[in-house]
mmCIF file of C-alpha atoms in Angstrom:
data_model
loop_
_atom_site.group_PDB
_atom_site.id
_atom_site.type_symbol
_atom_site.label_atom_id
_atom_site.label_comp_id
_atom_site.label_asym_id
_atom_site.label_seq_id
_atom_site.Cartn_x
_atom_site.Cartn_y
_atom_site.Cartn_z
ATOM 1 C CA GLY T 1 54.815 52.112 72.510
ATOM 2 C CA GLN T 2 52.783 51.544 69.405
ATOM 3 C CA ASN T 3 54.500 51.741 66.072
ATOM 4 C CA ILE T 4 53.640 51.272 62.425
ATOM 5 C CA ASP T 5 56.434 51.302 59.844
ATOM 6 C CA GLN T 6 56.119 51.597 56.105
ATOM 7 C CA PRO T 7 58.446 53.021 53.448
ATOM 8 C CA THR T 8 58.197 56.751 52.879
ATOM 9 C CA GLU T 9 58.190 56.645 49.117
ATOM 10 C CA MET T 10 58.245 54.126 46.272
ATOM 11 C CA THR T 11 58.443 54.450 42.515
ATOM 12 C CA ALA T 12 57.054 52.013 39.968
ATOM 13 C CA THR T 13 56.304 51.825 36.272
ATOM 14 C CA GLU T 14 52.873 51.882 34.687
ATOM 15 C CA GLY T 15 51.670 48.331 34.053
ATOM 16 C CA ALA T 16 54.045 46.804 36.584
ATOM 17 C CA ILE T 17 53.488 45.335 40.055
ATOM 18 C CA VAL T 18 54.448 46.960 43.348
ATOM 19 C CA GLN T 19 54.397 45.684 46.918
ATOM 20 C CA ILE T 20 54.123 48.099 49.835
ATOM 21 C CA ASN T 21 55.160 46.615 53.159
ATOM 22 C CA CYS T 22 53.933 47.492 56.625
ATOM 23 C CA THR T 23 55.210 46.238 59.963
ATOM 24 C CA TYR T 24 53.490 46.953 63.228
ATOM 25 C CA GLN T 25 53.875 46.731 66.981
ATOM 26 C CA THR T 26 50.656 47.555 68.771
ATOM 27 C CA SER T 27 48.874 46.860 72.038
ATOM 28 C CA GLY T 28 46.458 44.267 70.787
ATOM 29 C CA PHE T 29 45.254 43.606 67.292
ATOM 30 C CA ASN T 30 41.753 43.731 65.869
ATOM 31 C CA GLY T 31 42.591 44.012 62.222
ATOM 32 C CA LEU T 32 44.715 45.894 59.725
ATOM 33 C CA PHE T 33 43.458 48.356 57.145
ATOM 34 C CA TRP T 34 44.940 49.767 53.979
ATOM 35 C CA TYR T 35 43.728 53.133 52.759
ATOM 36 C CA GLN T 36 44.511 55.108 49.622
ATOM 37 C CA GLN T 37 44.825 58.866 49.864
ATOM 38 C CA HIS T 38 45.232 61.216 46.915
ATOM 39 C CA ALA T 39 46.765 64.596 47.620
ATOM 40 C CA GLY T 40 44.305 66.984 49.221
ATOM 41 C CA GLU T 41 41.656 64.314 49.692
ATOM 42 C CA ALA T 42 40.517 62.121 52.559
ATOM 43 C CA PRO T 43 41.570 58.451 52.733
ATOM 44 C CA THR T 44 39.470 55.825 50.992
ATOM 45 C CA PHE T 45 39.193 52.237 52.170
ATOM 46 C CA LEU T 46 41.071 49.580 50.208
ATOM 47 C CA SER T 47 41.228 46.455 52.330
ATOM 48 C CA TYR T 48 40.874 44.865 55.737
ATOM 49 C CA ASN T 49 42.731 41.789 57.102
ATOM 50 C CA VAL T 50 42.161 40.211 60.472
ATOM 51 C CA LEU T 51 43.183 36.622 59.710
ATOM 52 C CA ASP T 52 46.482 35.458 58.261
ATOM 53 C CA GLY T 53 46.627 35.158 54.535
ATOM 54 C CA LEU T 54 45.948 36.939 51.311
ATOM 55 C CA GLU T 55 42.816 38.921 50.473
ATOM 56 C CA GLU T 56 42.388 39.681 46.796
ATOM 57 C CA LYS T 57 40.198 42.439 45.423
ATOM 58 C CA GLY T 58 40.662 43.135 41.753
ATOM 59 C CA ARG T 59 44.068 44.639 41.048
ATOM 60 C CA PHE T 60 44.748 45.074 44.754
ATOM 61 C CA SER T 61 45.655 42.330 47.233
ATOM 62 C CA SER T 62 46.550 42.551 50.897
ATOM 63 C CA PHE T 63 48.460 40.019 52.971
ATOM 64 C CA LEU T 64 48.718 39.598 56.727
ATOM 65 C CA SER T 65 50.967 37.630 59.057
ATOM 66 C CA ARG T 66 49.972 38.275 62.648
ATOM 67 C CA SER T 67 52.866 36.290 64.100
ATOM 68 C CA LYS T 68 55.333 38.485 62.224
ATOM 69 C CA GLY T 69 53.417 41.739 62.691
ATOM 70 C CA TYR T 70 53.601 42.208 58.947
ATOM 71 C CA SER T 71 51.335 43.112 56.087
ATOM 72 C CA TYR T 72 51.761 44.098 52.478
ATOM 73 C CA LEU T 73 49.596 45.706 49.852
ATOM 74 C CA LEU T 74 50.157 44.402 46.331
ATOM 75 C CA LEU T 75 49.099 46.514 43.373
ATOM 76 C CA LYS T 76 49.052 44.883 39.937
ATOM 77 C CA GLU T 77 48.769 46.352 36.457
ATOM 78 C CA LEU T 78 49.640 49.769 37.789
ATOM 79 C CA GLN T 79 47.835 52.746 36.346
ATOM 80 C CA MET T 80 48.780 56.403 36.546
ATOM 81 C CA LYS T 81 45.752 57.034 38.759
ATOM 82 C CA ASP T 82 47.298 54.722 41.366
ATOM 83 C CA SER T 83 49.774 57.481 42.185
ATOM 84 C CA ALA T 84 48.795 58.294 45.762
ATOM 85 C CA SER T 85 49.769 57.729 49.357
ATOM 86 C CA TYR T 86 48.933 54.353 50.853
ATOM 87 C CA LEU T 87 48.252 54.272 54.557
ATOM 88 C CA CYS T 88 48.544 51.212 56.752
ATOM 89 C CA ALA T 89 46.491 51.321 59.971
ATOM 90 C CA VAL T 90 46.018 48.809 62.779
ATOM 91 C CA LEU T 91 42.963 48.552 65.020
ATOM 92 C CA ASP T 92 44.351 48.066 68.509
ATOM 93 C CA SER T 93 42.815 46.414 71.569
ATOM 94 C CA ASN T 94 40.758 49.556 72.273
ATOM 95 C CA TYR T 95 39.443 49.531 68.697
ATOM 96 C CA GLN T 96 41.427 52.651 67.992
ATOM 97 C CA LEU T 97 43.156 53.030 64.650
ATOM 98 C CA ILE T 98 46.919 53.426 64.826
ATOM 99 C CA TRP T 99 48.192 54.986 61.613
ATOM 100 C CA GLY T 100 51.406 54.579 59.700
ATOM 101 C CA ALA T 101 52.932 57.660 58.104
ATOM 102 C CA GLY T 102 51.953 56.480 54.656
ATOM 103 C CA THR T 103 53.873 55.450 51.555
ATOM 104 C CA LYS T 104 53.870 57.837 48.647
ATOM 105 C CA LEU T 105 53.671 55.813 45.447
ATOM 106 C CA ILE T 106 54.904 57.468 42.262
ATOM 107 C CA ILE T 107 53.931 55.835 38.981
ATOM 108 C CA LYS T 108 56.046 56.603 35.934
ATOM 109 C CA PRO T 109 54.941 56.021 32.342
ATOM 110 C CA GLY B 1 29.203 52.081 50.826
ATOM 111 C CA ALA B 2 28.518 54.365 53.756
ATOM 112 C CA VAL B 3 28.841 58.090 53.096
ATOM 113 C CA VAL B 4 30.199 60.753 55.400
ATOM 114 C CA SER B 5 29.885 64.412 54.512
ATOM 115 C CA GLN B 6 31.909 67.251 55.901
ATOM 116 C CA HIS B 7 31.177 70.951 55.692
ATOM 117 C CA PRO B 8 32.700 73.288 54.775
ATOM 118 C CA SER B 9 35.308 71.821 52.451
ATOM 119 C CA ARG B 10 37.438 74.946 52.635
ATOM 120 C CA VAL B 11 37.453 77.877 55.000
ATOM 121 C CA ILE B 12 39.640 80.931 55.296
ATOM 122 C CA CYS B 13 39.316 83.001 58.427
ATOM 123 C CA LYS B 14 41.056 85.755 60.303
ATOM 124 C CA SER B 15 43.153 85.077 63.358
ATOM 125 C CA GLY B 16 41.077 85.154 66.527
ATOM 126 C CA THR B 17 37.826 83.977 64.995
ATOM 127 C CA SER B 18 36.123 80.634 65.581
ATOM 128 C CA VAL B 19 35.354 78.090 62.909
ATOM 129 C CA LYS B 20 32.833 75.265 63.078
ATOM 130 C CA ILE B 21 33.214 72.112 60.984
ATOM 131 C CA GLU B 22 30.342 69.647 60.622
ATOM 132 C CA CYS B 23 30.631 65.927 60.053
ATOM 133 C CA ARG B 24 27.553 63.920 59.088
ATOM 134 C CA SER B 25 26.994 60.226 58.460
ATOM 135 C CA LEU B 26 24.422 60.233 55.682
ATOM 136 C CA ASP B 27 23.149 56.683 55.497
ATOM 137 C CA PHE B 28 24.107 55.081 58.775
ATOM 138 C CA GLN B 29 24.145 55.842 62.461
ATOM 139 C CA ALA B 30 27.498 56.482 64.025
ATOM 140 C CA THR B 31 27.781 56.288 67.782
ATOM 141 C CA THR B 32 31.463 57.068 67.416
ATOM 142 C CA MET B 33 33.110 59.664 65.221
ATOM 143 C CA PHE B 34 36.752 60.609 65.024
ATOM 144 C CA TRP B 35 38.451 63.905 64.299
ATOM 145 C CA TYR B 36 41.845 63.910 62.645
ATOM 146 C CA ARG B 37 44.310 66.548 61.659
ATOM 147 C CA GLN B 38 46.786 66.118 58.861
ATOM 148 C CA PHE B 39 49.789 68.254 58.029
ATOM 149 C CA PRO B 40 51.282 68.240 54.531
ATOM 150 C CA LYS B 41 53.044 64.981 53.706
ATOM 151 C CA LYS B 42 52.274 63.611 57.151
ATOM 152 C CA SER B 43 49.948 60.893 58.315
ATOM 153 C CA LEU B 44 46.664 61.380 60.079
ATOM 154 C CA MET B 45 46.868 62.512 63.665
ATOM 155 C CA LEU B 46 43.914 61.578 65.835
ATOM 156 C CA MET B 47 42.718 64.588 67.792
ATOM 157 C CA ALA B 48 39.699 63.202 69.590
ATOM 158 C CA THR B 49 37.088 60.493 69.672
ATOM 159 C CA SER B 50 33.545 61.747 69.726
ATOM 160 C CA ASN B 51 30.834 59.623 71.315
ATOM 161 C CA GLU B 52 27.171 60.427 70.861
ATOM 162 C CA GLY B 53 25.627 61.841 74.014
ATOM 163 C CA SER B 54 28.842 62.026 76.005
ATOM 164 C CA LYS B 55 31.996 64.072 76.236
ATOM 165 C CA ALA B 56 34.687 63.596 73.643
ATOM 166 C CA THR B 57 37.925 61.850 74.510
ATOM 167 C CA TYR B 58 40.897 63.984 73.539
ATOM 168 C CA GLU B 59 44.340 62.707 72.648
ATOM 169 C CA GLN B 60 47.327 63.856 74.629
ATOM 170 C CA GLY B 61 48.450 67.310 73.659
ATOM 171 C CA VAL B 62 45.120 68.361 72.124
ATOM 172 C CA GLU B 63 43.522 71.288 73.938
ATOM 173 C CA LYS B 64 39.878 70.485 74.571
ATOM 174 C CA ASP B 65 39.011 74.136 75.230
ATOM 175 C CA LYS B 66 40.419 75.111 71.873
ATOM 176 C CA PHE B 67 38.957 72.264 69.850
ATOM 177 C CA LEU B 68 35.366 71.920 71.011
ATOM 178 C CA ILE B 69 33.594 68.774 69.945
ATOM 179 C CA ASN B 70 29.867 68.144 70.120
ATOM 180 C CA HIS B 71 28.216 64.887 69.094
ATOM 181 C CA ALA B 72 24.576 65.683 69.686
ATOM 182 C CA SER B 73 23.021 63.044 67.456
ATOM 183 C CA LEU B 74 23.857 59.705 65.884
ATOM 184 C CA THR B 75 24.563 61.352 62.554
ATOM 185 C CA LEU B 76 26.255 64.647 63.422
ATOM 186 C CA SER B 77 29.444 65.692 65.144
ATOM 187 C CA THR B 78 30.895 69.188 65.090
ATOM 188 C CA LEU B 79 34.405 70.466 65.696
ATOM 189 C CA THR B 80 34.802 74.123 66.604
ATOM 190 C CA VAL B 81 38.255 75.638 66.419
ATOM 191 C CA THR B 82 38.053 78.540 68.858
ATOM 192 C CA SER B 83 40.190 81.672 68.582
ATOM 193 C CA ALA B 84 41.970 80.249 65.571
ATOM 194 C CA HIS B 85 45.597 81.137 64.902
ATOM 195 C CA PRO B 86 47.765 80.570 61.818
ATOM 196 C CA GLU B 87 49.299 77.470 63.384
ATOM 197 C CA ASP B 88 45.821 75.910 63.394
ATOM 198 C CA SER B 89 45.856 75.942 59.596
ATOM 199 C CA SER B 90 45.611 72.326 58.534
ATOM 200 C CA PHE B 91 43.511 69.666 56.859
ATOM 201 C CA TYR B 92 40.851 68.413 59.266
ATOM 202 C CA ILE B 93 39.218 65.081 58.521
ATOM 203 C CA CYS B 94 36.391 63.348 60.333
ATOM 204 C CA SER B 95 35.472 59.705 60.185
ATOM 205 C CA ALA B 96 32.525 57.738 61.437
ATOM 206 C CA ARG B 97 32.461 54.160 62.589
ATOM 207 C CA ASP B 98 29.623 52.033 61.355
ATOM 208 C CA SER B 99 29.176 49.844 64.410
ATOM 209 C CA SER B 100 26.697 47.659 62.588
ATOM 210 C CA GLY B 101 29.312 46.734 60.036
ATOM 211 C CA ASP B 102 31.394 43.591 59.994
ATOM 212 C CA TYR B 103 34.681 45.043 61.091
ATOM 213 C CA ASN B 104 34.277 48.469 62.620
ATOM 214 C CA GLU B 105 35.311 50.163 59.417
ATOM 215 C CA GLN B 106 35.791 53.878 59.574
ATOM 216 C CA PHE B 107 34.349 55.946 56.745
ATOM 217 C CA PHE B 108 36.016 59.249 56.095
ATOM 218 C CA GLY B 109 34.565 62.608 55.246
ATOM 219 C CA PRO B 110 36.157 64.562 52.385
ATOM 220 C CA GLY B 111 38.064 66.814 54.760
ATOM 221 C CA THR B 112 38.096 70.536 55.537
ATOM 222 C CA ARG B 113 41.054 72.687 54.653
ATOM 223 C CA LEU B 114 41.357 75.483 57.190
ATOM 224 C CA THR B 115 43.532 78.505 56.493
ATOM 225 C CA VAL B 116 43.923 81.063 59.251
ATOM 226 C CA LEU B 117 45.330 84.386 58.127
#
């Protein structure tokens, strides 16, 4: 079956760095997405990786290793507004998004 | 970026009534739209894939006669929850795929919170 694993919850301090990991086992791979979702709102796009390596976009970076079925989202200089759920999703061979359960990130002052 | 609107944002209805939710891609054409359901503190659950001009593809366990989907144009898909019951109360989110984009990104609507009394 298809499976996406990510931690349920993480806590970090304002101004610090946090890394949210995601491992996946899917039927085919056409890319991995990270989305941010605040409570009661729809997800918003953060990043997309289809090749191995690190993609940097401002305070957020995303890494992919296809051979290991592994990705992480790195958030730097954490701000209180970064408190949200972060969803990892893989585009499978049918171009269907397979979703992880999300990681709730709590930022403390 | 591409914008997807969803209407209504909130709806409260009585048990047994039907509710229609609209999903529109505002500045791009979407041959494929997706309908998701999300329970509190849970991830998105794909209900169905809506293709313009053809029947929707429903995920296992989703009743197609209860959740009617119509994708009549390249910018509009509708989800009708028929004979709604309290257990249908949930957050419904649509997304649209911009097939002209570089990587089949899905753009999400703001969601519709349905409460069935």
